[in-house]
Coordinates of C-alpha atoms in Angstrom, one line a residue:
Chain A
X233 CA -0.2 0.1 0.0
X234 CA 1.4 3.3 -1.1
X235 CA 1.9 5.8 1.4
X236 CA 1.7 9.1 0.1
X237 CA 3.8 11.4 2.2
X238 CA 2.5 15.5 2.1
X239 CA 5.8 17.5 1.6
X240 CA 5.9 20.7 1.2
X241 CA 6.9 22.1 -1.9
X242 CA 9.6 24.5 -2.4
X243 CA 7.6 27.5 -2.9
X244 CA 5.3 26.6 0.0
X245 CA 8.4 26.4 2.1
X246 CA 9.7 29.6 0.6
X247 CA 6.3 31.2 1.6
X248 CA 6.7 30.1 5.3
X249 CA 10.2 31.5 5.3
X250 CA 9.4 35.2 4.0
X251 CA 6.5 35.1 6.3
X252 CA 8.1 33.9 9.5
X253 CA 11.0 36.4 8.6
X254 CA 8.3 39.4 8.0
X255 CA 6.3 38.2 11.6
X256 CA 10.0 38.4 13.2
X257 CA 11.0 40.9 16.2
X258 CA 13.7 41.7 14.0
X259 CA 11.8 42.8 11.0
X260 CA 9.0 44.3 12.4
X261 CA 11.7 46.3 14.6
X262 CA 13.2 47.6 11.4
X263 CA 10.3 48.6 9.3
X264 CA 8.2 50.0 11.8
X265 CA 7.3 53.2 12.0
X266 CA 10.0 55.4 13.1
X267 CA 12.8 53.4 12.3
X268 CA 14.5 53.4 9.0
X269 CA 11.4 54.1 7.1
X270 CA 10.0 57.2 8.5
X271 CA 6.5 56.0 8.0
X272 CA 7.0 52.6 8.2
X273 CA 7.3 49.8 5.6
X274 CA 4.5 47.3 4.4
X275 CA 4.7 45.5 0.8
X276 CA 2.1 47.6 -1.0
X277 CA 2.7 48.4 -4.8
X278 CA 2.8 52.3 -3.8
X279 CA 5.6 51.4 -1.1
X280 CA 7.4 49.4 -3.8
X281 CA 7.3 51.9 -5.9
X282 CA 8.1 54.5 -3.5
X283 CA 11.9 52.6 -2.5
X284 CA 13.0 53.7 -6.1
X285 CA 11.4 56.9 -6.2
X286 CA 12.0 58.2 -2.8
X287 CA 16.0 57.2 -2.8
X288 CA 19.2 57.8 -4.8
X289 CA 18.4 54.6 -6.6
X290 CA 15.8 56.3 -9.2
X291 CA 19.2 58.0 -10.9
X292 CA 20.0 54.1 -11.7
X293 CA 17.0 52.3 -11.9
X294 CA 13.2 53.0 -12.9
X295 CA 10.3 52.1 -11.0
X296 CA 9.4 49.4 -13.0
X297 CA 11.5 47.2 -15.6
X298 CA 10.4 44.5 -18.5
X299 CA 9.8 41.4 -16.7
X300 CA 12.5 40.0 -19.2
X301 CA 14.8 42.3 -17.7
X302 CA 14.7 40.8 -14.6
X303 CA 15.7 37.4 -15.8
X304 CA 19.1 36.4 -14.7
X305 CA 19.6 34.1 -18.3
X306 CA 19.0 37.1 -19.9
X307 CA 21.9 39.5 -18.7
X308 CA 23.8 37.2 -16.8
X309 CA 24.3 40.2 -14.5
X310 CA 27.2 41.2 -16.2
X311 CA 27.3 44.5 -16.4
X312 CA 25.9 45.5 -13.1
X313 CA 28.7 43.0 -11.9
X314 CA 31.5 44.9 -13.7
X315 CA 30.2 48.3 -12.0
X316 CA 30.1 45.9 -8.6
X317 CA 33.9 45.1 -9.5
X318 CA 34.5 48.7 -10.2
X319 CA 33.2 49.4 -6.5
X320 CA 34.8 46.9 -5.1
X321 CA 38.1 47.9 -6.5
X322 CA 37.8 51.4 -6.3
X323 CA 37.0 50.3 -2.2
X324 CA 40.1 48.3 -2.1
X325 CA 41.9 50.1 -3.9
X326 CA 41.3 53.0 -1.6
X327 CA 42.9 50.9 1.3
X328 CA 45.9 50.3 -0.9
X329 CA 47.4 53.9 -1.2
X330 CA 47.5 54.1 2.7
X331 CA 50.6 52.0 2.4
X332 CA 51.9 52.9 -1.0
X333 CA 54.1 55.2 -2.6
X334 CA 54.7 55.2 -6.1
X335 CA 58.4 55.6 -6.4
X336 CA 61.1 53.0 -7.7
X337 CA 63.0 52.7 -3.9
X338 CA 59.7 52.3 -2.3
X339 CA 57.2 50.5 -3.8
X340 CA 58.0 47.1 -3.9
X341 CA 59.2 47.7 -0.2
X342 CA 55.6 49.2 0.6
X343 CA 54.1 46.5 -1.5
X344 CA 55.8 43.7 0.5
X345 CA 55.6 45.6 4.1
X346 CA 51.6 45.8 3.2
X347 CA 51.7 41.7 2.7
X348 CA 53.3 41.0 6.1
X349 CA 53.1 43.6 8.2
X350 CA 49.8 45.6 7.7
X351 CA 46.3 43.4 9.4
X352 CA 44.3 42.2 6.0
X353 CA 47.2 43.8 3.9
X354 CA 47.8 40.7 1.9
X355 CA 43.9 39.4 1.8
X356 CA 43.3 43.4 0.2
X357 CA 45.9 42.7 -2.1
X358 CA 44.7 39.8 -3.3
X359 CA 41.2 40.9 -3.8
X360 CA 42.4 44.1 -5.5
X361 CA 44.1 41.9 -8.1
X362 CA 41.8 39.3 -8.7
X363 CA 38.8 41.6 -9.1
X364 CA 41.1 43.7 -11.5
X365 CA 41.3 40.7 -13.5
X366 CA 37.8 39.6 -13.0
X367 CA 36.5 43.1 -14.0
X368 CA 38.2 42.8 -17.5
X369 CA 36.3 39.2 -18.2
X370 CA 33.3 40.6 -17.3
X371 CA 32.9 43.4 -19.0
X372 CA 34.6 41.4 -22.2
X373 CA 31.9 38.8 -21.7
X374 CA 29.2 41.6 -21.1
X375 CA 30.3 42.9 -24.6
X376 CA 29.4 39.4 -26.2
X377 CA 26.0 39.2 -24.2
X378 CA 25.1 42.3 -25.8
X379 CA 26.3 41.8 -29.2
X380 CA 25.0 38.1 -29.7
X381 CA 21.5 39.6 -28.4
X382 CA 21.8 42.2 -30.9
X383 CA 21.7 44.9 -27.9
X384 CA 23.7 47.6 -30.0
X385 CA 21.1 47.9 -32.8
X386 CA 19.4 51.1 -32.9
X387 CA 18.6 53.3 -30.5
X388 CA 21.5 51.9 -28.9
X389 CA 24.0 52.3 -30.8
X390 CA 26.1 55.1 -29.6
X391 CA 25.9 53.0 -26.0
X392 CA 28.0 50.2 -27.6
X393 CA 30.7 53.2 -28.6
X394 CA 30.4 53.9 -25.3
X395 CA 30.4 50.3 -24.1
X396 CA 34.0 50.0 -26.1
X397 CA 35.6 52.6 -24.8
X398 CA 34.6 51.5 -21.3
X399 CA 36.1 48.4 -22.3
X400 CA 39.2 50.5 -23.2
X401 CA 39.6 51.9 -20.4
X402 CA 39.1 49.1 -18.3
X403 CA 42.4 47.6 -20.1
X404 CA 44.1 51.1 -19.5
X405 CA 43.2 50.6 -15.6
X406 CA 44.5 47.2 -15.2
X407 CA 47.6 47.7 -17.3
X408 CA 48.3 50.7 -15.2
X409 CA 47.7 49.1 -12.5
X410 CA 50.4 46.0 -13.1
X411 CA 53.6 48.5 -12.8
X412 CA 52.9 49.7 -9.5
X413 CA 54.5 46.8 -7.5
X414 CA 57.4 47.7 -8.9
X415 CA 58.8 43.8 -9.2
X416 CA 60.3 42.1 -12.3
X417 CA 56.9 40.7 -13.6
X418 CA 55.6 44.2 -13.4
X419 CA 58.3 46.1 -15.1
X420 CA 58.9 43.3 -17.8
X421 CA 55.2 43.1 -18.6
X422 CA 55.4 46.9 -19.4
X423 CA 58.2 47.0 -21.0
X424 CA 56.6 44.7 -23.5
X425 CA 53.4 46.6 -23.8
X426 CA 54.8 50.1 -23.9
X427 CA 57.5 48.8 -26.9
X428 CA 54.3 47.7 -28.9
X429 CA 53.2 51.2 -28.5
X430 CA 55.9 52.9 -29.7
X431 CA 55.2 51.0 -33.3
X432 CA 53.2 53.6 -33.2
X433 CA 53.4 55.3 -37.2
X434 CA 55.0 58.8 -37.3
X435 CA 54.9 59.5 -33.4
X436 CA 55.8 56.3 -32.0
X437 CA 58.9 57.7 -30.5
X438 CA 56.7 60.4 -28.6
X439 CA 54.2 58.0 -27.6
X440 CA 56.7 56.2 -25.6
X441 CA 58.4 58.7 -24.3
X442 CA 54.8 60.6 -22.9
X443 CA 53.9 57.2 -21.4
X444 CA 57.1 56.2 -19.9
X445 CA 58.1 59.9 -18.5
X446 CA 61.3 59.2 -20.3
X447 CA 63.3 57.1 -22.5
X448 CA 62.8 54.0 -20.2
X449 CA 61.0 52.4 -17.1
X450 CA 61.6 54.3 -14.2
X451 CA 60.7 56.0 -11.1
X452 CA 58.7 58.7 -13.3
X453 CA 57.2 56.3 -15.4
X454 CA 55.9 55.0 -11.7
X455 CA 54.1 58.3 -10.7
X456 CA 52.8 58.8 -14.3
X457 CA 51.0 55.1 -14.0
X458 CA 50.1 55.7 -10.4
X459 CA 48.2 59.2 -11.5
X460 CA 46.8 57.5 -13.7
X461 CA 45.9 54.6 -12.1
X462 CA 44.1 55.8 -8.9
X463 CA 42.9 59.5 -10.3
X464 CA 42.5 60.1 -14.2
X465 CA 41.3 56.7 -15.5
X466 CA 38.8 56.2 -12.7
X467 CA 37.5 59.5 -13.1
X468 CA 37.1 59.2 -17.0
X469 CA 36.1 55.9 -16.2
X470 CA 33.4 57.1 -14.1
X471 CA 31.9 59.8 -16.7
X472 CA 31.6 57.5 -19.2
X473 CA 29.9 55.0 -16.7
X474 CA 27.1 57.8 -16.0
X475 CA 26.5 58.6 -19.6
X476 CA 26.1 54.4 -20.1
X477 CA 24.1 53.9 -17.9
X478 CA 21.7 57.3 -17.9
X479 CA 21.6 55.8 -22.1
X480 CA 20.5 52.3 -21.1
X481 CA 17.2 54.1 -19.4
X482 CA 17.0 56.4 -22.3
X483 CA 16.6 54.1 -24.8
X484 CA 14.3 52.0 -23.5
X485 CA 15.7 50.1 -20.8
X486 CA 17.9 47.0 -21.5
X487 CA 17.0 45.6 -25.0
X488 CA 13.7 43.2 -25.4
X489 CA 13.6 39.4 -25.5
X490 CA 15.0 37.6 -28.7
Chain B
X213 CA -5.1 68.3 -46.2
X214 CA -6.5 64.8 -45.7
X215 CA -8.9 63.3 -47.7
X216 CA -12.3 62.8 -46.1
X217 CA -13.1 59.3 -45.8
X218 CA -15.4 57.0 -48.6
X219 CA -17.6 56.0 -45.5
X220 CA -18.0 59.3 -43.8
X221 CA -19.4 61.1 -47.0
X222 CA -21.7 58.4 -47.6
X223 CA -22.8 58.4 -43.8
X224 CA -23.0 62.7 -44.2
X225 CA -25.0 62.1 -47.2
X226 CA -27.6 59.7 -45.6
X227 CA -28.2 61.7 -42.4
X228 CA -28.8 64.6 -44.7
X229 CA -31.0 62.7 -46.7
X230 CA -32.7 61.5 -43.5
X231 CA -33.3 64.4 -41.9
X232 CA -34.1 66.4 -45.2
X233 CA -37.1 63.6 -45.3
X234 CA -38.4 64.3 -41.4
X235 CA -37.9 67.7 -41.9
X236 CA -37.1 67.7 -38.3
X237 CA -33.9 69.1 -36.4
X238 CA -33.1 65.9 -34.3
X239 CA -31.4 63.8 -36.6
X240 CA -28.3 65.2 -36.6
X241 CA -28.1 65.1 -32.9
X242 CA -27.7 61.7 -32.8
X243 CA -24.9 61.6 -35.4
X244 CA -21.8 62.7 -33.3
X245 CA -21.3 59.5 -30.7
X246 CA -21.0 56.9 -33.2
X247 CA -17.7 57.8 -34.9
X248 CA -15.9 54.7 -35.5
X249 CA -12.8 55.0 -33.8
X250 CA -11.5 51.5 -35.7
X251 CA -12.2 53.0 -38.7
X252 CA -8.7 55.4 -38.4
X253 CA -10.8 58.4 -37.8
X254 CA -12.8 60.4 -35.9
X255 CA -15.0 62.8 -36.8
X256 CA -15.4 66.7 -34.8
X257 CA -19.0 67.8 -35.5
X258 CA -20.3 70.7 -34.8
X259 CA -24.1 71.2 -35.4
X260 CA -24.6 74.3 -37.0
X261 CA -28.0 74.5 -35.5
X262 CA -29.0 75.3 -32.5
X263 CA -30.9 72.4 -30.4
X264 CA -34.2 72.6 -32.2
X265 CA -37.1 73.1 -29.5
X266 CA -40.2 72.7 -29.8
X267 CA -41.5 70.8 -32.8
X268 CA -41.6 74.0 -34.4
X269 CA -42.8 74.2 -38.5
X270 CA -40.3 77.0 -39.4
X271 CA -36.9 75.5 -41.2
X272 CA -34.0 75.3 -39.3
X273 CA -31.1 77.2 -40.3
X274 CA -29.0 75.2 -42.9
X275 CA -25.2 76.4 -44.8
X276 CA -25.2 76.7 -48.0
X277 CA -25.8 73.6 -49.5
X278 CA -28.6 72.4 -47.3
X279 CA -25.7 71.4 -44.6
X280 CA -27.0 71.2 -41.1
X281 CA -23.8 69.7 -40.0
X282 CA -20.3 71.1 -40.8
X283 CA -17.2 68.8 -41.0
X284 CA -14.2 70.5 -38.6
X285 CA -11.9 68.0 -39.1
X286 CA -10.8 64.6 -39.6
X287 CA -8.5 63.4 -36.9
X288 CA -6.2 60.1 -37.3
X289 CA -7.2 58.1 -34.3
X290 CA -3.6 57.7 -33.2
X291 CA -2.9 61.2 -32.7
X292 CA -5.4 61.6 -29.9
X293 CA -5.4 58.0 -28.0
X294 CA -2.0 56.9 -27.8
X295 CA -2.3 53.1 -28.3
X296 CA 0.7 51.1 -27.8
X297 CA 1.0 48.6 -30.0
X298 CA 2.0 45.6 -27.7
X299 CA 1.6 46.6 -23.9
X300 CA 5.2 45.7 -21.9
X301 CA 5.0 43.4 -19.4
X302 CA 6.3 44.9 -16.0
X303 CA 7.5 44.1 -12.5
X304 CA 8.8 46.6 -9.8
X305 CA 12.3 47.1 -9.5
X306 CA 12.0 46.5 -6.1
X307 CA 11.9 43.6 -5.0
X308 CA 12.0 41.8 -8.0
X309 CA 15.3 43.6 -9.7
X310 CA 17.2 44.9 -6.6
X311 CA 17.2 41.8 -4.9
X312 CA 18.7 40.0 -7.9
X313 CA 21.7 42.4 -8.1
X314 CA 22.4 42.5 -4.3
X315 CA 22.5 38.6 -4.3
X316 CA 24.6 38.6 -7.5
X317 CA 26.9 41.2 -5.8
X318 CA 27.0 39.4 -2.6
X319 CA 28.1 35.9 -4.1
X320 CA 30.4 38.1 -6.5
X321 CA 32.3 39.3 -3.4
X322 CA 32.2 36.3 -1.4
X323 CA 34.0 34.6 -4.2
X324 CA 36.9 36.8 -4.3
X325 CA 36.9 36.7 -0.7
X326 CA 37.4 32.9 -0.7
X327 CA 39.7 33.0 -3.6
X328 CA 41.9 35.8 -2.1
X329 CA 42.2 33.9 1.0
X330 CA 43.3 31.0 -0.5
X331 CA 45.6 32.5 -3.9
X332 CA 48.0 35.0 -3.2
X333 CA 48.6 38.1 -6.4
X334 CA 51.6 37.6 -7.2
X335 CA 55.0 39.3 -6.0
X336 CA 58.4 38.7 -7.7
X337 CA 61.7 40.1 -6.9
X338 CA 62.3 43.6 -7.0
X339 CA 62.2 45.2 -10.7
X340 CA 65.4 44.8 -11.7
X341 CA 66.2 46.7 -15.5
X342 CA 69.5 44.6 -15.6
X343 CA 67.9 41.5 -15.3
X344 CA 65.3 40.2 -17.8
X345 CA 63.4 37.4 -17.7
X346 CA 62.9 34.6 -20.2
X347 CA 60.2 34.7 -21.5
X348 CA 59.0 38.2 -20.4
X349 CA 55.3 38.4 -20.7
X350 CA 52.6 41.1 -21.1
X351 CA 49.6 41.1 -19.2
X352 CA 47.4 38.4 -20.3
X353 CA 44.8 40.7 -22.1
X354 CA 47.5 41.9 -24.2
X355 CA 49.3 38.4 -24.8
X356 CA 47.1 38.2 -28.1
X357 CA 49.2 41.1 -29.4
X358 CA 52.3 39.7 -28.3
X359 CA 51.3 36.5 -29.8
X360 CA 50.7 38.6 -33.6
X361 CA 54.7 40.1 -32.8
X362 CA 55.6 36.1 -33.4
X363 CA 53.6 36.5 -36.6
X364 CA 54.0 40.3 -38.1
X365 CA 56.1 43.1 -38.2
X366 CA 55.7 45.3 -34.8
X367 CA 53.8 48.2 -36.4
X368 CA 51.0 45.9 -37.8
X369 CA 51.0 43.4 -34.7
X370 CA 51.2 46.1 -32.1
X371 CA 49.2 48.9 -33.9
X372 CA 47.7 48.0 -37.1
X373 CA 45.4 44.9 -36.3
X374 CA 44.3 46.3 -33.3
X375 CA 43.2 49.7 -34.5
X376 CA 41.8 48.2 -36.8
X377 CA 39.5 45.5 -35.1
X378 CA 39.3 48.2 -32.7
X379 CA 37.8 50.6 -34.9
X380 CA 35.5 48.0 -36.7
X381 CA 34.1 47.0 -33.2
X382 CA 33.3 50.8 -32.1
X383 CA 31.8 50.7 -35.5
X384 CA 29.7 47.6 -35.1
X385 CA 26.2 49.2 -35.0
X386 CA 26.6 51.1 -37.8
X387 CA 27.8 48.6 -39.9
X388 CA 25.4 46.3 -39.4
X389 CA 21.9 47.7 -40.7
X390 CA 20.2 44.3 -40.1
X391 CA 17.0 45.4 -37.8
X392 CA 16.1 41.9 -36.3
X393 CA 17.7 40.7 -33.5
X394 CA 16.4 37.1 -33.5
X395 CA 19.6 34.6 -33.9
X396 CA 17.8 32.9 -36.8
X397 CA 18.1 36.4 -38.9
X398 CA 21.9 37.6 -37.9
X399 CA 23.8 34.6 -39.0
X400 CA 26.5 36.7 -40.7
X401 CA 26.8 39.2 -37.5
X402 CA 27.0 36.2 -35.3
X403 CA 29.4 34.5 -37.1
X404 CA 31.9 36.9 -37.6
X405 CA 31.5 38.3 -34.3
X406 CA 32.2 34.5 -32.9
X407 CA 35.3 34.1 -35.3
X408 CA 36.5 37.5 -34.2
X409 CA 36.2 36.3 -30.2
X410 CA 37.3 32.8 -30.9
X411 CA 40.5 34.1 -32.8
X412 CA 41.6 36.6 -29.8
X413 CA 40.7 33.9 -27.4
X414 CA 42.9 30.9 -28.9
X415 CA 46.1 33.8 -29.3
X416 CA 45.5 34.7 -25.3
X417 CA 45.9 30.9 -25.0
X418 CA 48.4 30.8 -27.0
X419 CA 50.4 33.5 -25.5
X420 CA 50.0 32.5 -21.8
X421 CA 50.1 28.6 -21.6
X422 CA 51.9 27.2 -24.7
X423 CA 54.8 29.9 -25.0
X424 CA 58.2 29.2 -23.0
X425 CA 61.5 30.8 -22.9
X426 CA 62.8 32.5 -26.1
X427 CA 58.7 33.0 -26.9
X428 CA 59.4 29.0 -28.0
X429 CA 56.6 27.0 -28.5
X430 CA 55.6 24.6 -25.8
X431 CA 53.4 22.2 -24.2
X432 CA 52.3 23.5 -20.6
X433 CA 51.7 19.8 -19.6
X434 CA 55.5 18.7 -20.4
X435 CA 57.3 21.7 -20.2
X436 CA 55.5 23.9 -17.6
X437 CA 53.4 27.0 -17.5
X438 CA 55.3 30.0 -17.8
X439 CA 52.3 32.5 -17.1
X440 CA 52.0 34.8 -13.9
X441 CA 48.8 36.5 -13.5

C-alpha cells in the first residue's frame, strides 16, 4: 500500500520562510514606523514604487522594469557585476593607497610590508588583484552578451560605442595598475606593452616617451602611471559609466527578448 | 489636407437625406456619438444648428448647400489616443531586480574573498632593469597582441591590427544595419563576431600557456607553465 507523504513544495517552504521572517521581531523593529523607514514599510505596490522613487536608486533604476529584464539568464548580471567590481576595486584600492608610495625606491618594499606587516593587507591586495582580472573578464563577456543579443541596434548604437570605450578604459586601468608593485613581473610586462605602443606610426617615439615619462621605465613612469591609475582613468571611467547608464534608461531599458 | 474618407461622406449624405425627409432637427444630434474609432478616423462635428426646441414648423438654419452639420476636421485615431501596439509586461524594480542584483553582488564578493584567502597575488623579486626574465610576457589580455608579434612586423601586430579591430568593433552598430535581433536572422553577424572573439581567445591561450623561454612553442603539460597573472 502506497503511503502518500505530503511534503511541502519549495514554493510553500519559501512562503512559510517569508512569513516567519516578516513576522519576526527583528523585521518589525526595522520596518516599524519611525525606524529606517519613517512611516514604516508594508509591502504594497505604492511602497514598492516609493523604495525606488524616494531614494538615490532612482538615478540608476526606473520604478518598473520589463519582466524579462530581471531574468538572470538574459543578462547574466554581467553589466551590473562589472560596475560592482569597479566599486569593490575602488574600495580595496583606497585601502592600498594608505600603504603605498609610487617611487622606485619604495614601491616594492611598501607592497612587501603591506603583505607581511599590515592587518588584512595581503587579503586586500589579493582581492584588488583578482577583482581587476575578473573585471576585465566580466566587461569583455558583457560585450559579447550584448552583441549576441543584438542589443547594440538602434536606438542603442551610441551606447555600444560608449561601451567599447569603457572596455578600453578597463584594460588601461588594469594595465597601469600592473606596473605599481614594481617587481620583475610588472617591469617586464610593461616593457613589452609599451614597446609595442612605441611602434605607433609617425609618433612612435613620442608616444613611448609620454607614456614612460622618459626614455626608459623608471621612477617617473611609476609616478605617471600611479596618477593615471588612481585618479585620471577612474575619473574618466566614472563619467563614461554615467553616460552609459543614463543611455540604457533613455533608450528604453535593456533590450527586448529575442 | 487629409481626404475625407469615403464612408464618412456616404454617411453624411445619408444623414442629410434622413433629416430632409423628416423635416425635423433631431437627426443630426445622434450623429456625433458613433464615429467609428476602428476606422482610423474620428469625426469632430459641430452642429450648425441650435438644438431644435419645440416642434416648430419653421425650417432650421442650414448651410450653403443645405448642410445641417459641418465637418471641422478629420483626425487620425493615433494622434488623440496613444495606443500601445504591444503592452509591456513590467514588474517592480524593488524587490524583483534589486534583490537579484544584491544576491549577485554578494556572491561575487564571497567568491573573491574566498579565492583571495587561498590564492595570493604574485609578487616577484624587486624590479631589475638589468635582468630580463625569459620569457617576458605582457598582461594576459595583451598576450594576443604579443602573439601576433611572432608573426608580423611590430607595427602591424602592435598598432595596425588592434587599431583596425577596435575601429570595426566601435562601428559594429553602424555596419550591421539588419534590424532583427533574432539569432536566425543574424547568421553573418553572429558568425563573424564568434570568429573575432575566438581568434583573440585562441591567441591569448597560446600566448599564456604555450609560450616558453625565447617565446618558443611549448606544451604546458610537458615543459610547465610560464605564466603569471
